[in-house]
Amino acid sequence: MPRPIRAEIALGALSANLEVVRNCAPRSKVLSVIKANAYGHGLMRAAHALRASDGFAVLDLNDAVLLREQGFKQPILLLEGAFHAGDLNAAAAYSLSVVIHRGDHLRWMEVADPRPLNVFVKANTGMNRLGFSPSDFPDAVDRMSALPNVEITLMTHFSRADEPAGIDAPLQTFEALASAYALPRSLANSAAIFSAPQTHADWVRPGIALYGSSPFATRSASALGLKPVMTLRSEVIAVQTLAVGETVGYGARFRAERPTRVGVVACGYADGYPRHAPDGTPVLVSGERTRLVGRVSMDMLCVDLTGQPGSGIGAPVVLWGDGLPVDEVAGAAGTIGYELLCAVMPRVPMVERDA
Ligand SMILES: *Cc1c(COP(=O)(O)O)cnc(C)c1O
């Protein structure tokens, strides 16, 4: 028998979450973001479950080519743009869309033979990662407009879309730049889709919402109508009984203050569970909530089963997913759902299920 850990992927939840996004932004087309191996869920698996999307966004040319070869005909956007001039030839050959975000992208476009290409010209409205500054942006758009066979969409990305005060200033900057052109626009990530309808424009770019995790620290995924897609499951593989004063795991971080029954779960940081999760991080055993005790090790973690005398070796464990939102585990561990989902390691088998 294989080690009992597995990540179940609920394909129906992916398509249901896409519908939630559509209902939230009914006048926009949806560019489903499936970068980072679809936030850890499997690129192709997610693309098929999200095939009703109007387009996809990835980072790697190879991922985009794979999608084309699998028959996906929608626009596919390379979110970090071309890394080398030659990438633009491949992008044209596979009818990909490319983010244009720096000066040499403009030059690569201009020196090449005229070729049909969709470009998303990116404005830096305060994130200060990718994109043309407000003073350089008009020149970038004008130079792309001068090229034959080039279709242009204007885009930006918010640094604080998850905060009420995070939208207005960058939105005004973008609107001031974009209003000079009658061109389609794309601004909104998951947080802006839910919190700022005025940013929806022509294309929304949901990522995390599709995977059933909340982009907000203070609004749960279920309150947004989202369903968890990944459930990370394992089992109790050993039980220990600690006397008062005994400890469990490396560094003896957890010390029993009363007689404590401890379940050892086959899941550790080499599976992608966060090593920095503190004592008290929630874990479900036999459907009941209990707490992590002791340091997470490479292949195992420990939970308190004192209150669950019926749960022993073989008891089913949910690390996150059904019944335990990944955002709660992430919050306890001082990170965000995005990081936990992306960090699931290749050694964890993924199993698809319909609903
Ligand atoms: C990753 C990404 C998104 C999706 O963001 P979420 O917060 O996961 O919805 C959208 N746009 C860009 C440019 C991105 O890099």
CSV table of N, CA, C and O in Angstrom, one decimal, residues 79-152:
chain,number,residue,atom,x,y,z
A,79,LEU,N,2.1,36.0,-18.6
A,79,LEU,CA,2.0,37.1,-17.7
A,79,LEU,C,3.3,37.8,-17.4
A,79,LEU,O,3.2,39.0,-17.0
A,80,GLU,N,4.4,37.2,-17.5
A,80,GLU,CA,5.7,37.9,-17.3
A,80,GLU,C,6.3,38.3,-18.6
A,80,GLU,O,7.4,38.8,-18.6
A,81,GLY,N,5.5,38.1,-19.7
A,81,GLY,CA,6.0,38.6,-21.0
A,81,GLY,C,7.1,37.7,-21.6
A,81,GLY,O,7.3,36.6,-21.1
A,82,ALA,N,7.8,38.2,-22.6
A,82,ALA,CA,8.9,37.4,-23.2
A,82,ALA,C,10.2,37.6,-22.3
A,82,ALA,O,10.4,38.6,-21.8
A,83,PHE,N,10.9,36.5,-22.2
A,83,PHE,CA,12.2,36.6,-21.5
A,83,PHE,C,13.3,36.8,-22.4
A,83,PHE,O,14.4,37.3,-22.1
A,84,HIS,N,13.1,36.3,-23.7
A,84,HIS,CA,14.1,36.5,-24.8
A,84,HIS,C,13.4,36.9,-26.0
A,84,HIS,O,12.2,36.6,-26.2
A,85,ALA,N,14.1,37.6,-26.9
A,85,ALA,CA,13.4,38.1,-28.2
A,85,ALA,C,12.8,36.9,-28.9
A,85,ALA,O,11.7,37.1,-29.4
A,86,GLY,N,13.4,35.8,-28.9
A,86,GLY,CA,12.9,34.6,-29.7
A,86,GLY,C,11.6,34.1,-29.1
A,86,GLY,O,10.8,33.5,-29.9
A,87,ASP,N,11.3,34.4,-27.9
A,87,ASP,CA,10.0,34.0,-27.3
A,87,ASP,C,8.8,34.6,-28.1
A,87,ASP,O,7.7,34.0,-28.2
A,88,LEU,N,9.1,35.8,-28.7
A,88,LEU,CA,8.0,36.4,-29.5
A,88,LEU,C,7.6,35.6,-30.7
A,88,LEU,O,6.5,35.6,-31.2
A,89,ASN,N,8.6,35.0,-31.3
A,89,ASN,CA,8.3,34.2,-32.5
A,89,ASN,C,7.5,33.0,-32.1
A,89,ASN,O,6.5,32.7,-32.8
A,90,ALA,N,7.9,32.3,-31.0
A,90,ALA,CA,7.1,31.2,-30.6
A,90,ALA,C,5.7,31.7,-30.2
A,90,ALA,O,4.7,31.0,-30.5
A,91,ALA,N,5.6,32.8,-29.6
A,91,ALA,CA,4.3,33.3,-29.2
A,91,ALA,C,3.4,33.6,-30.4
A,91,ALA,O,2.2,33.2,-30.4
A,92,ALA,N,4.0,34.1,-31.4
A,92,ALA,CA,3.2,34.3,-32.7
A,92,ALA,C,2.8,33.0,-33.3
A,92,ALA,O,1.7,32.8,-33.7
A,93,ALA,N,3.8,32.1,-33.3
A,93,ALA,CA,3.5,30.8,-34.0
A,93,ALA,C,2.3,30.1,-33.3
A,93,ALA,O,1.6,29.3,-33.9
A,94,TYR,N,2.2,30.2,-32.0
A,94,TYR,CA,1.1,29.6,-31.2
A,94,TYR,C,0.0,30.5,-30.9
A,94,TYR,O,-0.9,30.2,-30.0
A,95,SER,N,-0.1,31.7,-31.5
A,95,SER,CA,-1.2,32.6,-31.3
A,95,SER,C,-1.3,32.9,-29.8
A,95,SER,O,-2.4,32.9,-29.2
A,96,LEU,N,-0.2,33.2,-29.1
A,96,LEU,CA,-0.3,33.5,-27.7
A,96,LEU,C,-0.3,35.0,-27.5
A,96,LEU,O,0.0,35.8,-28.4
A,97,SER,N,-0.8,35.5,-26.4
A,97,SER,CA,-0.8,36.9,-26.0
A,97,SER,C,0.3,37.1,-25.0
A,97,SER,O,0.7,36.2,-24.2
A,98,VAL,N,1.0,38.3,-25.1
A,98,VAL,CA,2.2,38.5,-24.4
A,98,VAL,C,2.1,39.9,-23.6
A,98,VAL,O,1.7,40.9,-24.2
A,99,VAL,N,2.5,39.8,-22.4
A,99,VAL,CA,2.5,41.1,-21.6
A,99,VAL,C,3.8,41.8,-22.1
A,99,VAL,O,4.9,41.2,-22.2
A,100,ILE,N,3.6,43.1,-22.4
A,100,ILE,CA,4.8,44.0,-22.8
A,100,ILE,C,5.0,44.9,-21.6
A,100,ILE,O,4.1,45.7,-21.3
A,101,HIS,N,6.1,44.8,-20.9
A,101,HIS,CA,6.2,45.5,-19.7
A,101,HIS,C,7.5,46.3,-19.6
A,101,HIS,O,7.8,47.0,-18.6
A,102,ARG,N,8.5,46.2,-20.6
A,102,ARG,CA,9.7,46.9,-20.4
A,102,ARG,C,10.2,47.3,-21.8
A,102,ARG,O,9.8,46.8,-22.8
A,103,GLY,N,11.2,48.2,-21.8
A,103,GLY,CA,11.7,48.8,-23.1
A,103,GLY,C,12.1,47.8,-24.1
A,103,GLY,O,11.8,48.0,-25.3
A,104,ASP,N,12.9,46.8,-23.7
A,104,ASP,CA,13.3,45.9,-24.8
A,104,ASP,C,12.2,45.1,-25.4
A,104,ASP,O,12.3,44.6,-26.5
A,105,HIS,N,11.1,44.9,-24.7
A,105,HIS,CA,10.0,44.3,-25.3
A,105,HIS,C,9.5,45.1,-26.5
A,105,HIS,O,9.1,44.5,-27.6
A,106,LEU,N,9.5,46.4,-26.4
A,106,LEU,CA,9.1,47.3,-27.5
A,106,LEU,C,10.0,47.1,-28.6
A,106,LEU,O,9.6,47.0,-29.8
A,107,ARG,N,11.3,47.1,-28.3
A,107,ARG,CA,12.3,47.0,-29.4
A,107,ARG,C,12.2,45.6,-30.1
A,107,ARG,O,12.3,45.5,-31.3
A,108,TRP,N,12.0,44.5,-29.3
A,108,TRP,CA,11.9,43.2,-29.9
A,108,TRP,C,10.7,43.2,-30.8
A,108,TRP,O,10.8,42.5,-31.9
A,109,MET,N,9.6,43.8,-30.4
A,109,MET,CA,8.5,43.8,-31.3
A,109,MET,C,8.7,44.6,-32.6
A,109,MET,O,8.3,44.2,-33.6
A,110,GLU,N,9.5,45.7,-32.5
A,110,GLU,CA,9.7,46.6,-33.6
A,110,GLU,C,10.7,46.0,-34.6
A,110,GLU,O,10.5,46.2,-35.8
A,111,VAL,N,11.7,45.3,-34.2
A,111,VAL,CA,12.8,44.8,-35.1
A,111,VAL,C,12.3,43.6,-35.8
A,111,VAL,O,12.8,43.3,-36.9
A,112,ALA,N,11.3,42.9,-35.3
A,112,ALA,CA,10.9,41.6,-35.9
A,112,ALA,C,10.1,41.9,-37.1
A,112,ALA,O,9.5,43.0,-37.3
A,113,ASP,N,9.9,40.9,-38.0
A,113,ASP,CA,9.0,41.0,-39.1
A,113,ASP,C,7.6,41.3,-38.5
A,113,ASP,O,7.3,40.8,-37.5
A,114,PRO,N,6.8,42.1,-39.2
A,114,PRO,CA,5.5,42.3,-38.7
A,114,PRO,C,4.8,40.9,-38.6
A,114,PRO,O,4.9,40.1,-39.4
A,115,ARG,N,4.2,40.7,-37.5
A,115,ARG,CA,3.6,39.4,-37.2
A,115,ARG,C,2.3,39.6,-36.4
A,115,ARG,O,2.3,40.5,-35.5
A,116,PRO,N,1.4,38.8,-36.6
A,116,PRO,CA,0.2,39.0,-35.7
A,116,PRO,C,0.4,38.6,-34.3
A,116,PRO,O,1.0,37.5,-34.0
A,117,LEU,N,0.1,39.5,-33.4
A,117,LEU,CA,0.4,39.1,-32.0
A,117,LEU,C,-0.6,40.0,-31.1
A,117,LEU,O,-0.8,41.2,-31.4
A,118,ASN,N,-1.1,39.4,-30.1
A,118,ASN,CA,-1.9,40.1,-29.1
A,118,ASN,C,-0.9,40.5,-28.0
A,118,ASN,O,-0.3,39.7,-27.4
A,119,VAL,N,-0.9,41.8,-27.6
A,119,VAL,CA,-0.1,42.2,-26.5
A,119,VAL,C,-0.9,42.9,-25.5
A,119,VAL,O,-2.0,43.6,-25.8
A,120,PHE,N,-0.6,42.7,-24.2
A,120,PHE,CA,-1.1,43.4,-23.1
A,120,PHE,C,-0.1,44.4,-22.6
A,120,PHE,O,1.0,43.9,-22.0
A,121,VAL,N,-0.2,45.6,-22.9
A,121,VAL,CA,0.8,46.6,-22.5
A,121,VAL,C,0.5,47.0,-21.0
A,121,VAL,O,-0.6,47.4,-20.7
A,122,LYS,N,1.5,46.8,-20.2
A,122,LYS,CA,1.2,46.9,-18.7
A,122,LYS,C,1.7,48.2,-18.1
A,122,LYS,O,2.9,48.6,-18.3
A,123,ALA,N,0.8,48.8,-17.4
A,123,ALA,CA,1.2,50.1,-16.7
A,123,ALA,C,1.5,49.7,-15.2
A,123,ALA,O,0.8,49.0,-14.6
A,124,ASN,N,2.6,50.4,-14.8
A,124,ASN,CA,2.9,50.3,-13.3
A,124,ASN,C,2.2,51.4,-12.6
A,124,ASN,O,2.6,52.5,-12.7
A,125,THR,N,1.2,51.0,-11.8
A,125,THR,CA,0.4,52.0,-11.1
A,125,THR,C,0.7,51.9,-9.6
A,125,THR,O,-0.1,52.3,-8.8
A,126,GLY,N,1.9,51.5,-9.2
A,126,GLY,CA,2.3,51.5,-7.8
A,126,GLY,C,2.8,50.2,-7.3
A,126,GLY,O,3.4,50.2,-6.2
A,127,MET,N,2.6,49.1,-8.0
A,127,MET,CA,3.1,47.8,-7.5
A,127,MET,C,4.6,47.9,-7.6
A,127,MET,O,5.4,47.3,-6.8
A,128,ASN,N,5.1,48.6,-8.6
A,128,ASN,CA,6.6,48.7,-8.8
A,128,ASN,C,7.3,47.4,-9.0
A,128,ASN,O,8.4,47.1,-8.4
A,129,ARG,N,6.6,46.5,-9.7
A,129,ARG,CA,7.2,45.2,-10.1
A,129,ARG,C,7.4,45.2,-11.6
A,129,ARG,O,8.5,45.5,-12.1
A,130,LEU,N,6.4,44.9,-12.4
A,130,LEU,CA,6.5,45.0,-13.8
A,130,LEU,C,5.6,46.2,-14.3
A,130,LEU,O,4.6,46.5,-13.7
A,131,GLY,N,6.0,46.7,-15.5
A,131,GLY,CA,5.2,47.7,-16.2
A,131,GLY,C,5.9,49.0,-16.4
A,131,GLY,O,6.9,49.3,-15.8
A,132,PHE,N,5.3,49.7,-17.4
A,132,PHE,CA,5.8,51.1,-17.7
A,132,PHE,C,5.3,52.1,-16.7
A,132,PHE,O,4.1,52.1,-16.3
A,133,SER,N,6.2,53.0,-16.3
A,133,SER,CA,5.7,54.1,-15.5
A,133,SER,C,4.7,54.9,-16.2
A,133,SER,O,4.6,54.9,-17.4
A,134,PRO,N,3.9,55.7,-15.4
A,134,PRO,CA,2.9,56.5,-16.1
A,134,PRO,C,3.5,57.4,-17.1
A,134,PRO,O,2.9,57.7,-18.2
A,135,SER,N,4.7,57.9,-16.9
A,135,SER,CA,5.3,58.8,-17.9
A,135,SER,C,5.8,58.0,-19.2
A,135,SER,O,5.8,58.6,-20.3
A,136,ASP,N,6.1,56.8,-19.1
A,136,ASP,CA,6.6,56.0,-20.2
A,136,ASP,C,5.4,55.2,-20.9
A,136,ASP,O,5.6,54.8,-22.1
A,137,PHE,N,4.3,55.1,-20.2
A,137,PHE,CA,3.3,54.2,-20.8
A,137,PHE,C,2.7,54.7,-22.1
A,137,PHE,O,2.6,53.9,-23.1
A,138,PRO,N,2.4,56.0,-22.3
A,138,PRO,CA,1.8,56.5,-23.5
A,138,PRO,C,2.7,56.1,-24.7
A,138,PRO,O,2.2,55.7,-25.8
A,139,ASP,N,4.0,56.4,-24.6
A,139,ASP,CA,4.9,56.1,-25.7
A,139,ASP,C,4.9,54.6,-26.0
A,139,ASP,O,4.9,54.2,-27.2
A,140,ALA,N,4.8,53.7,-25.0
A,140,ALA,CA,4.8,52.3,-25.2
A,140,ALA,C,3.5,51.9,-26.0
A,140,ALA,O,3.6,51.1,-27.0
A,141,VAL,N,2.4,52.5,-25.6
A,141,VAL,CA,1.1,52.1,-26.3
A,141,VAL,C,1.2,52.7,-27.8
A,141,VAL,O,0.8,52.0,-28.7
A,142,ASP,N,1.7,53.9,-27.9
A,142,ASP,CA,1.8,54.4,-29.3
A,142,ASP,C,2.7,53.6,-30.2
A,142,ASP,O,2.4,53.4,-31.3
A,143,ARG,N,3.8,53.1,-29.6
A,143,ARG,CA,4.7,52.3,-30.4
A,143,ARG,C,4.1,51.0,-30.8
A,143,ARG,O,4.3,50.5,-31.9
A,144,MET,N,3.4,50.4,-29.9
A,144,MET,CA,2.7,49.1,-30.3
A,144,MET,C,1.6,49.4,-31.3
A,144,MET,O,1.3,48.6,-32.2
A,145,SER,N,0.9,50.6,-31.1
A,145,SER,CA,-0.2,50.9,-32.0
A,145,SER,C,0.3,51.1,-33.5
A,145,SER,O,-0.4,50.9,-34.4
A,146,ALA,N,1.6,51.5,-33.6
A,146,ALA,CA,2.1,51.8,-34.9
A,146,ALA,C,2.5,50.5,-35.7
A,146,ALA,O,2.7,50.5,-36.9
A,147,LEU,N,2.5,49.3,-35.0
A,147,LEU,CA,2.8,48.1,-35.6
A,147,LEU,C,1.6,47.5,-36.3
A,147,LEU,O,0.5,47.5,-35.7
A,148,PRO,N,1.8,46.9,-37.5
A,148,PRO,CA,0.6,46.3,-38.1
A,148,PRO,C,0.4,44.9,-37.5
A,148,PRO,O,1.3,44.3,-36.9
A,149,ASN,N,-0.8,44.5,-37.5
A,149,ASN,CA,-1.2,43.2,-37.0
A,149,ASN,C,-1.0,43.0,-35.5
A,149,ASN,O,-0.8,41.8,-35.1
A,150,VAL,N,-0.9,44.0,-34.8
A,150,VAL,CA,-0.8,43.9,-33.3
A,150,VAL,C,-2.0,44.4,-32.6
A,150,VAL,O,-2.4,45.5,-32.8
A,151,GLU,N,-2.6,43.5,-31.9
A,151,GLU,CA,-3.8,43.9,-31.1
A,151,GLU,C,-3.5,44.2,-29.7
A,151,GLU,O,-2.7,43.4,-29.1
A,152,ILE,N,-4.0,45.3,-29.1
A,152,ILE,CA,-3.5,45.8,-27.8
A,152,ILE,C,-4.6,45.7,-26.8
A,152,ILE,O,-5.8,46.1,-27.1
